[in-house]
mmCIF file of C-alpha atoms and ligand atoms in Angstrom:
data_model
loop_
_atom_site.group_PDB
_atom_site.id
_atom_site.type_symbol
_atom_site.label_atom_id
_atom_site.label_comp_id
_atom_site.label_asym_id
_atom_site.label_seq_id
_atom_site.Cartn_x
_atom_site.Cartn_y
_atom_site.Cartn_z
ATOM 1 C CA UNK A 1 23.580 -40.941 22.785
ATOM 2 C CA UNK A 2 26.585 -42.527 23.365
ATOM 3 C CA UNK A 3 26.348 -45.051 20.672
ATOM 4 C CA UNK A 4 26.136 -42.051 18.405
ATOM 5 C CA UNK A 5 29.297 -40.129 19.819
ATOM 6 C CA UNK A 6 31.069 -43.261 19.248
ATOM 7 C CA UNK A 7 30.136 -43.337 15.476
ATOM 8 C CA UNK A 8 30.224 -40.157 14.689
ATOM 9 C CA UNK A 9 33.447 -39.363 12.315
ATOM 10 C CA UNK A 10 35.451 -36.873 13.963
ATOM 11 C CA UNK A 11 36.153 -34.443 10.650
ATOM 12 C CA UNK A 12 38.789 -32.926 11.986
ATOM 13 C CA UNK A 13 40.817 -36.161 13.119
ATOM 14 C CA UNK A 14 40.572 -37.468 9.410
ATOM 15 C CA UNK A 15 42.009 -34.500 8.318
ATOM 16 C CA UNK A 16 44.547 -34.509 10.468
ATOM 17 C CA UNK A 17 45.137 -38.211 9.400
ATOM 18 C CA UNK A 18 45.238 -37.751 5.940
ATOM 19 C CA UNK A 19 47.791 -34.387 6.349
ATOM 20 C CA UNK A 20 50.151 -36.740 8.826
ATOM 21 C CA UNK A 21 50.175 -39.847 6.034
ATOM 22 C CA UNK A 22 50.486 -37.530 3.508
ATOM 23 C CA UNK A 23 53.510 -35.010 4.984
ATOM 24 C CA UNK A 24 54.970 -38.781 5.968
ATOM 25 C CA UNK A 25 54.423 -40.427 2.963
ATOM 26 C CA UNK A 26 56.897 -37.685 0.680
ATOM 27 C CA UNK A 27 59.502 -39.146 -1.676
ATOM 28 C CA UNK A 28 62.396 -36.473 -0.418
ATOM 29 C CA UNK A 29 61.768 -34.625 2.780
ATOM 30 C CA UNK A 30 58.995 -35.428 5.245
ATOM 31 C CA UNK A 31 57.246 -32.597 6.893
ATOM 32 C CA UNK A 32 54.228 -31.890 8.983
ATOM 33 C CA UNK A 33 52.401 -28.801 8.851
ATOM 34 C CA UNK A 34 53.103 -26.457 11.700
ATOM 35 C CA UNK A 35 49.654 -25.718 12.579
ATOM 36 C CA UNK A 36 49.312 -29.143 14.071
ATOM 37 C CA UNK A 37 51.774 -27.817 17.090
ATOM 38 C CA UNK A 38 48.565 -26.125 18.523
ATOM 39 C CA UNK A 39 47.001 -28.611 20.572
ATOM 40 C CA UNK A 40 46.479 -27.932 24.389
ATOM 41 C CA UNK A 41 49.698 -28.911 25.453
ATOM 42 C CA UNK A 42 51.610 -27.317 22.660
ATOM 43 C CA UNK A 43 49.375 -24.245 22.850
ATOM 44 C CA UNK A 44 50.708 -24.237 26.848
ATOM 45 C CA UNK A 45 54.337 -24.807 25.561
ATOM 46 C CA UNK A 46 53.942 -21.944 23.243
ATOM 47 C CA UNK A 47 52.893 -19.587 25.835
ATOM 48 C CA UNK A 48 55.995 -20.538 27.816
ATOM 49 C CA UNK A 49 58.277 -19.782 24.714
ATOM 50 C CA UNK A 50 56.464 -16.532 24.750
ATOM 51 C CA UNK A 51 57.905 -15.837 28.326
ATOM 52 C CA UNK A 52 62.062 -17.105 27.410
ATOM 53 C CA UNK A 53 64.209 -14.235 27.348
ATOM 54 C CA UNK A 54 65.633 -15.739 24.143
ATOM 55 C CA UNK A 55 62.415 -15.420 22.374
ATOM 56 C CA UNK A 56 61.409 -11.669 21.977
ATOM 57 C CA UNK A 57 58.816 -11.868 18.929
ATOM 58 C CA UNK A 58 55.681 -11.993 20.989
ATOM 59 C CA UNK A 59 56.644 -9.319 23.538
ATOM 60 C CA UNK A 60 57.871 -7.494 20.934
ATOM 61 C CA UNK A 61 54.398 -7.235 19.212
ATOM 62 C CA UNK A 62 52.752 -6.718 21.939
ATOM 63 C CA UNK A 63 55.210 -3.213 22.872
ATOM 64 C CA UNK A 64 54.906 -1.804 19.453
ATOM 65 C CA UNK A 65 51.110 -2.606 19.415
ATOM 66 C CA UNK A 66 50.738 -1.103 23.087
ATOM 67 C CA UNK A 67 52.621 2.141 22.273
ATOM 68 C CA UNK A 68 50.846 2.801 19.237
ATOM 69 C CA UNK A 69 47.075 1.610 19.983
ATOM 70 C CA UNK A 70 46.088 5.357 19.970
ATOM 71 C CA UNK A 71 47.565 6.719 16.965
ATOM 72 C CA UNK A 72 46.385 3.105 15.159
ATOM 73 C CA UNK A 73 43.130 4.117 16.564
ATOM 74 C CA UNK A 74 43.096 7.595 14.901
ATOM 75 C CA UNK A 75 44.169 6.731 11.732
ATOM 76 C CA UNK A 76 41.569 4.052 10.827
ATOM 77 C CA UNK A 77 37.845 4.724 9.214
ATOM 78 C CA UNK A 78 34.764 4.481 11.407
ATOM 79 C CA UNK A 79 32.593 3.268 11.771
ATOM 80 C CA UNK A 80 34.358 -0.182 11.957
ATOM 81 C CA UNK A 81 34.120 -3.708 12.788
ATOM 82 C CA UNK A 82 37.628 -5.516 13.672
ATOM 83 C CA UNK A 83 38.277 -9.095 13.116
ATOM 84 C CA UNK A 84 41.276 -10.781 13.873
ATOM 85 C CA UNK A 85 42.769 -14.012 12.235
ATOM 86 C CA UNK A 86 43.542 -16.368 15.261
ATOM 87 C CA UNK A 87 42.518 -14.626 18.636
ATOM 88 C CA UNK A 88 45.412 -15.787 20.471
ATOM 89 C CA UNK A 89 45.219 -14.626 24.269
ATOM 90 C CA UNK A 90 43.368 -11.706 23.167
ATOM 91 C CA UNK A 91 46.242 -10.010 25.608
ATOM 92 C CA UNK A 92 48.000 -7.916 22.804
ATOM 93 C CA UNK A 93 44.589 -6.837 20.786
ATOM 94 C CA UNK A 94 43.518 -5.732 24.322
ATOM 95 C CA UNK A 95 45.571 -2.369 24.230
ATOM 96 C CA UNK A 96 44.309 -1.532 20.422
ATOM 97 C CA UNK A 97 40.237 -2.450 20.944
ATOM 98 C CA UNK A 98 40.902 -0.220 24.156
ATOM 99 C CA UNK A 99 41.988 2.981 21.992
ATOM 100 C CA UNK A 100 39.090 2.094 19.630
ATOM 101 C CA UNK A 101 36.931 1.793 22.466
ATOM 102 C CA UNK A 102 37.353 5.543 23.618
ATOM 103 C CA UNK A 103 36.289 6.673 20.280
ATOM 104 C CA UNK A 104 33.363 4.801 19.376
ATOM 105 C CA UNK A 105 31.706 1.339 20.478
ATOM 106 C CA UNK A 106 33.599 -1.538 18.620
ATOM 107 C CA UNK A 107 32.126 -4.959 17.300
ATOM 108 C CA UNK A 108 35.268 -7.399 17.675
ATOM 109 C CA UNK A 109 35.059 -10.848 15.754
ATOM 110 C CA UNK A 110 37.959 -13.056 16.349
ATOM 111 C CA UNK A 111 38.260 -15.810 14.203
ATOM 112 C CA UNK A 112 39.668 -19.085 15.319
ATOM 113 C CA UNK A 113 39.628 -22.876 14.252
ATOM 114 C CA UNK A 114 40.016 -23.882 18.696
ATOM 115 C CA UNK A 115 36.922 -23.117 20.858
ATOM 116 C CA UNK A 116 39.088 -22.681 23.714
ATOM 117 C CA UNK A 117 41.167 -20.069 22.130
ATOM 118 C CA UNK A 118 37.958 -18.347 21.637
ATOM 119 C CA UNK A 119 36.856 -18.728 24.944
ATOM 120 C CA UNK A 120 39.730 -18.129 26.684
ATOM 121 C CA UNK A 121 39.681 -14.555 24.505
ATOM 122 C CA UNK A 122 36.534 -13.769 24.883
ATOM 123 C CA UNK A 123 37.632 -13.701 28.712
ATOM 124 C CA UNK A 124 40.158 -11.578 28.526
ATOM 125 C CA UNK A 125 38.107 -9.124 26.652
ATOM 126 C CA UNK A 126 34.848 -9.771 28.600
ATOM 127 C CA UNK A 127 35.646 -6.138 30.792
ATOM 128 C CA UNK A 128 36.473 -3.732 27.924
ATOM 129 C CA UNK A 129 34.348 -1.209 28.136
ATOM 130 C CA UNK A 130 31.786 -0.533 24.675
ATOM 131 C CA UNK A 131 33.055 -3.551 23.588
ATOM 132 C CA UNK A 132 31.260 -6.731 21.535
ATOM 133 C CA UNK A 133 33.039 -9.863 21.429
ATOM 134 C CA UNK A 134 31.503 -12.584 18.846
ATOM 135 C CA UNK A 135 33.535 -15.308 18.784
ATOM 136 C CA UNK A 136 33.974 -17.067 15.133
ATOM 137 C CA UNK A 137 34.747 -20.670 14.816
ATOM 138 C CA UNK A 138 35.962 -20.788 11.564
ATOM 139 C CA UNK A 139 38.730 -20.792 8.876
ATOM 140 C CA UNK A 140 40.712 -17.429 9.183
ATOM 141 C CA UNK A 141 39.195 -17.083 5.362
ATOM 142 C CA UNK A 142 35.652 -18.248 5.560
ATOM 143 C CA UNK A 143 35.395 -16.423 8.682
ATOM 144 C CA UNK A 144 36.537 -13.289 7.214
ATOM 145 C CA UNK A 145 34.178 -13.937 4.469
ATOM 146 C CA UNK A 146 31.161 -14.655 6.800
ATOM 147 C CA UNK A 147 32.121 -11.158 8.723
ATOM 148 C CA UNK A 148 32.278 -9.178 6.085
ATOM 149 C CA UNK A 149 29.108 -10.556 4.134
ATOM 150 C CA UNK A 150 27.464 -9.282 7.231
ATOM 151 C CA UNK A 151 28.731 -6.021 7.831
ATOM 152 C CA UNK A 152 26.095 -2.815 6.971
ATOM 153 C CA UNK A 153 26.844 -0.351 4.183
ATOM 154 C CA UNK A 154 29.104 1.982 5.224
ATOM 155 C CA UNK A 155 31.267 0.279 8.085
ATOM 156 C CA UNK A 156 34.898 -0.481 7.264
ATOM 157 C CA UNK A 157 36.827 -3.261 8.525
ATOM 158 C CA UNK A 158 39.954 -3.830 10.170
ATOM 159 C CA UNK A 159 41.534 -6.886 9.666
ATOM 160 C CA UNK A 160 44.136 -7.760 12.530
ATOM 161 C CA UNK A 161 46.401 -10.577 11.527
ATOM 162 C CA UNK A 162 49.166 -10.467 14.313
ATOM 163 C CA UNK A 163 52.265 -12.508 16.134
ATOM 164 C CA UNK A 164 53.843 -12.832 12.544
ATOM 165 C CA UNK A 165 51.810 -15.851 11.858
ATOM 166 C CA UNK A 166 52.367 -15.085 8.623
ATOM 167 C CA UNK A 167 55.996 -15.815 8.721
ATOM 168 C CA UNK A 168 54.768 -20.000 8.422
ATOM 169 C CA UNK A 169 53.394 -19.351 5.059
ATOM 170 C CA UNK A 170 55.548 -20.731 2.469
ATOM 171 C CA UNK A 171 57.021 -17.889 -0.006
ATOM 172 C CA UNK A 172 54.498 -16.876 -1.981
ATOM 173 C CA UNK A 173 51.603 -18.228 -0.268
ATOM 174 C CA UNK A 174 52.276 -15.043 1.956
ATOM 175 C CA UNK A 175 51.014 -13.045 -0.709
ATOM 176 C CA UNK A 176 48.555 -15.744 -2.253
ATOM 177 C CA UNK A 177 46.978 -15.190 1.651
ATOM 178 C CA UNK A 178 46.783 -11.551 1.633
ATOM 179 C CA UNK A 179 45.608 -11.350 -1.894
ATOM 180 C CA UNK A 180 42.656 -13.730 -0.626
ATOM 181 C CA UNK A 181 41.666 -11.491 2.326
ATOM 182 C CA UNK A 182 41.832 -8.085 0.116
ATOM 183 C CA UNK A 183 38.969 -9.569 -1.938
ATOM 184 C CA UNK A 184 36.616 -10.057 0.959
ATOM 185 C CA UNK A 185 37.444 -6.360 1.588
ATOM 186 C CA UNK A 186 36.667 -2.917 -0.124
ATOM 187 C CA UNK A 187 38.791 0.233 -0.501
ATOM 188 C CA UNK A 188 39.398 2.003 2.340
ATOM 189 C CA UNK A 189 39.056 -1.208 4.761
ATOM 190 C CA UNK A 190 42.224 -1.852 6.766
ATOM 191 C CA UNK A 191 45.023 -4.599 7.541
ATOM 192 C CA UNK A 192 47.316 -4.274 10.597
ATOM 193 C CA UNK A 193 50.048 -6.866 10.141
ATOM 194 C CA UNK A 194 52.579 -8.220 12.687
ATOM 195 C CA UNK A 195 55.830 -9.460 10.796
ATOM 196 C CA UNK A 196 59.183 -10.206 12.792
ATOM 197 C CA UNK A 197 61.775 -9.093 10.941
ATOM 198 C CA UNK A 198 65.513 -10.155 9.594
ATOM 199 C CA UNK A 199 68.206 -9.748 12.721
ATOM 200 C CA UNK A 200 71.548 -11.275 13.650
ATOM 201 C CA UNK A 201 71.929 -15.028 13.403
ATOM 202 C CA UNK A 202 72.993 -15.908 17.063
ATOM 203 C CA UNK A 203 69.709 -13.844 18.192
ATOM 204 C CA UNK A 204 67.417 -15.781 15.630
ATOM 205 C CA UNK A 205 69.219 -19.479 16.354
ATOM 206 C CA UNK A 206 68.967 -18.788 20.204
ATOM 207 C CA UNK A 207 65.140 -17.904 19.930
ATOM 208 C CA UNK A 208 64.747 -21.232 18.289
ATOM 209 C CA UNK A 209 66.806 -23.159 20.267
ATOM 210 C CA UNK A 210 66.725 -21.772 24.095
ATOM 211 C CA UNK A 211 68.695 -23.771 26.264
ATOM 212 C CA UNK A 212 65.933 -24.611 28.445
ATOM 213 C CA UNK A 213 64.512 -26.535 25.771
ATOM 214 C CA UNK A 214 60.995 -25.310 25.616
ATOM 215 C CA UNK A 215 61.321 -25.055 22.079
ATOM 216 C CA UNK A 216 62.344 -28.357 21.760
ATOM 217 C CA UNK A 217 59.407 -29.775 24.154
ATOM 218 C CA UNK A 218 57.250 -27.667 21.916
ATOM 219 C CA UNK A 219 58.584 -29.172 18.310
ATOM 220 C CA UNK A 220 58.883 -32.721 19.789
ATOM 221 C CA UNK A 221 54.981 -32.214 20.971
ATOM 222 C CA UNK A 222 53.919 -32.858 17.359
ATOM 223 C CA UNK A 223 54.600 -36.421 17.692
ATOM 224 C CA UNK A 224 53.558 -36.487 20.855
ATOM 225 C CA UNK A 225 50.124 -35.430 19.442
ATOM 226 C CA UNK A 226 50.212 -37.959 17.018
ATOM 227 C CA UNK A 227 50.601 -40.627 19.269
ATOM 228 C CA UNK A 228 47.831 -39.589 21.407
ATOM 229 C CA UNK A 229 45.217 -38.667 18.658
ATOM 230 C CA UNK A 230 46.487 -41.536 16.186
ATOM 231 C CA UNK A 231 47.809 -44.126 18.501
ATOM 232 C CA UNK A 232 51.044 -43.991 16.677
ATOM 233 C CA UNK A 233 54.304 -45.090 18.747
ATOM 234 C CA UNK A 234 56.486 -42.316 18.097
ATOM 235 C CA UNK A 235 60.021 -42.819 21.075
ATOM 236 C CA UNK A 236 60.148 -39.079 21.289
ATOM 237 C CA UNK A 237 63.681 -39.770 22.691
ATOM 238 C CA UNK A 238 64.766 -41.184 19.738
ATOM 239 C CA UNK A 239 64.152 -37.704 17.490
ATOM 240 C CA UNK A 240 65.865 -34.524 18.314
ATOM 241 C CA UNK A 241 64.751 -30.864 17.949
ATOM 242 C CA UNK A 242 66.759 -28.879 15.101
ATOM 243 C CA UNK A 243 66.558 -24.985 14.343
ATOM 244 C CA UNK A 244 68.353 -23.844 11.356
ATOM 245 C CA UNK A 245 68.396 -20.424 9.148
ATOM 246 C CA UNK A 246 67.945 -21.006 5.877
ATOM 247 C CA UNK A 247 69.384 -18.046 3.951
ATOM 248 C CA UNK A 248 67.854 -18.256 0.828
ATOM 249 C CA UNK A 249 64.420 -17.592 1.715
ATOM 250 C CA UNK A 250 65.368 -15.669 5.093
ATOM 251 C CA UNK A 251 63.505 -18.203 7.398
ATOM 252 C CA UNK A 252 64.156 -20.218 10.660
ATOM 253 C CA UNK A 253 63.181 -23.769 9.991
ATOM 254 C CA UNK A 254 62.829 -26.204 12.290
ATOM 255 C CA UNK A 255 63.283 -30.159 12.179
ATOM 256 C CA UNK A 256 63.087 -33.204 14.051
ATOM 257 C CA UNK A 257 66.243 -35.401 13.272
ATOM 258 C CA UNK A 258 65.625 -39.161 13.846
ATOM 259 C CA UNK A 259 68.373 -40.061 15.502
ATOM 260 C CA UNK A 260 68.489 -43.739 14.192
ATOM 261 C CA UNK A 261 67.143 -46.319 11.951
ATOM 262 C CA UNK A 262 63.368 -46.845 13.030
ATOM 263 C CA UNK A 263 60.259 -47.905 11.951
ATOM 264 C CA UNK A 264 57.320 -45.990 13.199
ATOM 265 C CA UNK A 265 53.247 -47.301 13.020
ATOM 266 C CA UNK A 266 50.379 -44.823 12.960
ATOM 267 C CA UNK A 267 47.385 -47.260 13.649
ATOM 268 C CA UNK A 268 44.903 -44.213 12.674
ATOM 269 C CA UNK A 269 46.145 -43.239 9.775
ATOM 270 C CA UNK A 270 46.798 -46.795 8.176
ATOM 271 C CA UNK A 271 50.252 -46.300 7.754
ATOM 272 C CA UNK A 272 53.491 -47.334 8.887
ATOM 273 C CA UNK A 273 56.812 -45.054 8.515
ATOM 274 C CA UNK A 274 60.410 -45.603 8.167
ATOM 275 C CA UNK A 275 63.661 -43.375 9.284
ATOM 276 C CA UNK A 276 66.921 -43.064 8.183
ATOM 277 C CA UNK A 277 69.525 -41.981 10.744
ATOM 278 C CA UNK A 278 69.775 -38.158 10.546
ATOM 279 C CA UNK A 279 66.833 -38.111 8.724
ATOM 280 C CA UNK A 280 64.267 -34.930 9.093
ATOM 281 C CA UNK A 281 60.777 -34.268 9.435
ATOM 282 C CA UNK A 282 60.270 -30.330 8.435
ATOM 283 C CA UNK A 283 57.856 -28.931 11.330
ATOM 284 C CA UNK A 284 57.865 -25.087 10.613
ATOM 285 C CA UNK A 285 59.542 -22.325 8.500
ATOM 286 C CA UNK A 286 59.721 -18.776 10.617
ATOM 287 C CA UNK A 287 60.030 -16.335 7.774
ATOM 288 C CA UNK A 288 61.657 -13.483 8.927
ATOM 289 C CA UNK A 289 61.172 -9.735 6.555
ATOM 290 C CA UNK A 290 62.728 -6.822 5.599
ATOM 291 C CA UNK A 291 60.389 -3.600 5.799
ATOM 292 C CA UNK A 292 61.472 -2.856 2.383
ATOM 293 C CA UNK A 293 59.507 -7.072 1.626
ATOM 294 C CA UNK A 294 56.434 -5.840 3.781
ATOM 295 C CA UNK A 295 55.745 -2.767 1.547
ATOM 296 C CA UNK A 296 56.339 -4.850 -1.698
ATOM 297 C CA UNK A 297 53.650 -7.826 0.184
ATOM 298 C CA UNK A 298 51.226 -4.864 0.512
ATOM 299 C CA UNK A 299 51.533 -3.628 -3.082
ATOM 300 C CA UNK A 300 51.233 -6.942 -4.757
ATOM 301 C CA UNK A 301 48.007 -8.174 -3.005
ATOM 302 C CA UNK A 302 46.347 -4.610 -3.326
ATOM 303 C CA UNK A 303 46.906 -3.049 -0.490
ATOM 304 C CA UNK A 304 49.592 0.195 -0.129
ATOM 305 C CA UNK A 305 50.802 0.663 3.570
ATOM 306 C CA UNK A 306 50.042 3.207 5.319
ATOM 307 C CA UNK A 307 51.989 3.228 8.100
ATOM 308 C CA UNK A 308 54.824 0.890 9.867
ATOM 309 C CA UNK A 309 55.738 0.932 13.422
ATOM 310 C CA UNK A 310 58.847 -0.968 14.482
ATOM 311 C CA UNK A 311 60.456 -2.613 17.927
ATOM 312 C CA UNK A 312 63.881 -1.267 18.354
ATOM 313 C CA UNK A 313 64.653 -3.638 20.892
ATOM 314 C CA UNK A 314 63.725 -6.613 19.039
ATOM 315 C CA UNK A 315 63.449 -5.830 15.339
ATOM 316 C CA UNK A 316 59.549 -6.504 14.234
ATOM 317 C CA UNK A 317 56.907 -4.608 12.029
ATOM 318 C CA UNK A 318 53.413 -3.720 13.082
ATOM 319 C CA UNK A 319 52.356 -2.739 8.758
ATOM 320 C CA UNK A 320 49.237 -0.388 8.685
ATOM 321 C CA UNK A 321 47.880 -1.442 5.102
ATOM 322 C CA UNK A 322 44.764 0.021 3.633
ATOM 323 C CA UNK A 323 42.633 -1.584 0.699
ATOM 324 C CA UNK A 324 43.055 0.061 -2.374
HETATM 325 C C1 AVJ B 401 53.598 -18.145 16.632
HETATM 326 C C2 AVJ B 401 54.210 -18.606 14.395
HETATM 327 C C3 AVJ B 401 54.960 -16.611 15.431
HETATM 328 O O1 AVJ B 401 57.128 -18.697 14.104
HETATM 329 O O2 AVJ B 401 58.041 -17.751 15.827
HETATM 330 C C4 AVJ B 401 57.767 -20.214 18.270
HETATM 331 C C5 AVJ B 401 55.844 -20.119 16.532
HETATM 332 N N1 AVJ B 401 57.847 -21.608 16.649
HETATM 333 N N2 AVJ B 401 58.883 -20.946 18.401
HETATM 334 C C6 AVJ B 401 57.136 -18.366 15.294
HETATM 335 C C7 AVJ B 401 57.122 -20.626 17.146
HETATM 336 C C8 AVJ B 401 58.925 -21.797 17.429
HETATM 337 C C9 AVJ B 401 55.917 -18.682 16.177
HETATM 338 N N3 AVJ B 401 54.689 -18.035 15.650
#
């Protein structure tokens, strides 16, 4: 038994070798995909950005999602089966699967790659009354895809993808994404969609840089993560956390800025990296919308929204878009 565990081939730590030599390895700018941040500790991190009174997206989402559950709730078909892409906390989806609840008994699927997400959601949810939770451990798509292949004639589903997650899509993929989960669905079948939106500069910079430096703990965590899961010997003090806004595609990115000459080995991965002073590593683009974008995102991936409910106090979209 444990000469086994000890040979088996961890899948997902080759993959995450392979994306860290590869983002490492680039010609011109170095990057690392952003969904590596979500490891235990950075998961914990970003549920204490979540709480900064500089950072307003998640508590936004959750208002506008709170305040609305029941008119959400009347404007959808039934009966219905709601999945969600990434469970999170399962705090937020709590207030909608509540409305949904009071009308009819609701089968909720969340879909998520981490089996503690799931778990930890699946808790939350546990006491909602007329309520099925079936965890899915899957890719948001394949997921959706195994959902849906199951659902009986007749049932429409509502797809929740929330927390503007889909602000770390690249342009374009954005739509490549939503194209990809309107063909698992049929008309009529629904898409709510949490997008933070465009607002002043100092707002988005601060939320992205709080002086605390959670955000920085949470950026910097990435090589932390390397070094425990590859044996790498990143000197996390030697690398700073950057947040810029880059106008021309409307998105916060943030860096880590070697702040000297160094050579870095990553044992796992094969490989050995070197850094120029002020050179970056690109860790995550934060695209932020118009509602004018979302409409034209729901029209070119077949979907025509329906309905848009927006945060005044911190500017972001909750997009009602049905299949069409
Ligand atoms: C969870 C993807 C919405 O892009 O704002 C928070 C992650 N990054 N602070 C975002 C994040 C830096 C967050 N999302």
């Amino acid at each position: 038994m444990l000469l086994e565990n000890t040979l088996t081939i961890d899948a997902a730590a080759v993959q995450f070798a392979a994306d860290v030599r590869a983002g490492l390895d680039r010609p011109g700018q170095k990057e690392l995909s952003s969904k590596y941040f979500y490891d235990p500790v950075g998961s914990a991190l970003f549920e204490a950005i979540s709480v900064m009174p500089e950072y307003g997206l998640t508590r936004a989402d959750e208002r506008v999602l709170r305040q609305h559950a029941s008119d959400l709730a009347s404007m959808v078909p039934a009966p219905l089966l709601v999945c969600e892409l990434g469970s999170g906390s399962g705090k937020k989806t709590r207030w909608i699967l509540e409305s949904l609840c009071r009308l009819e008994p609701v089968s909720y699927y969340p879909i998520e790659i981490s089996p503690a997400a799931l778990a930890s959601c699946e808790r939350e949810l546990a006491q909602v009354n007329g309520l099925t939770v079936v965890g899915v451990e899957r890719d948001y798509l394949d997921g959706l895809r195994e959902v849906a292949a199951r659902r009986k004639e007749g049932t429409h589903l509502l797809v929740l993808f929330l927390g503007s997650t889909i602000g770390n899509f690249d342009s374009e993929a954005d739509r490549r994404f939503l194209q990809s989960v309107r063909q698992t669905l049929v008309p009529g079948d629904c898409l709510l969609l949490g997008a933070d939106l465009v607002k002043p500069l100092n707002q988005l910079l601060a939320a992205y840089d709080d002086p605390a430096g959670v955000t920085a703990a949470f950026n910097l965590n990435i090589l932390a993560r390397i070094n425990r899961e590859l044996d790498a010997d990143f000197n996390l003090r030697q690398f700073e956390h950057v947040a810029r806004f880059n106008e021309k595609t409307s998105s916060i990115e943030m860096h880590l800025r070697s702040k000297k000459p160094q050579t870095v080995t990553i044992p796992r991965a094969e490989f050995m990296v070197q850094f120029r002073e002020g050179e970056t590593i690109w860790t995550e683009s934060s695209h932020k919308y118009s509602v004018a974008e979302l409409k034209t995102l729901a029209a070119a991936s077949g979907f025509h929204c329906k309905e848009q409910w927006i945060d005044q106090e911190w500017q972001f979209a909750e997009s009602l878009f049905i299949a069409i």
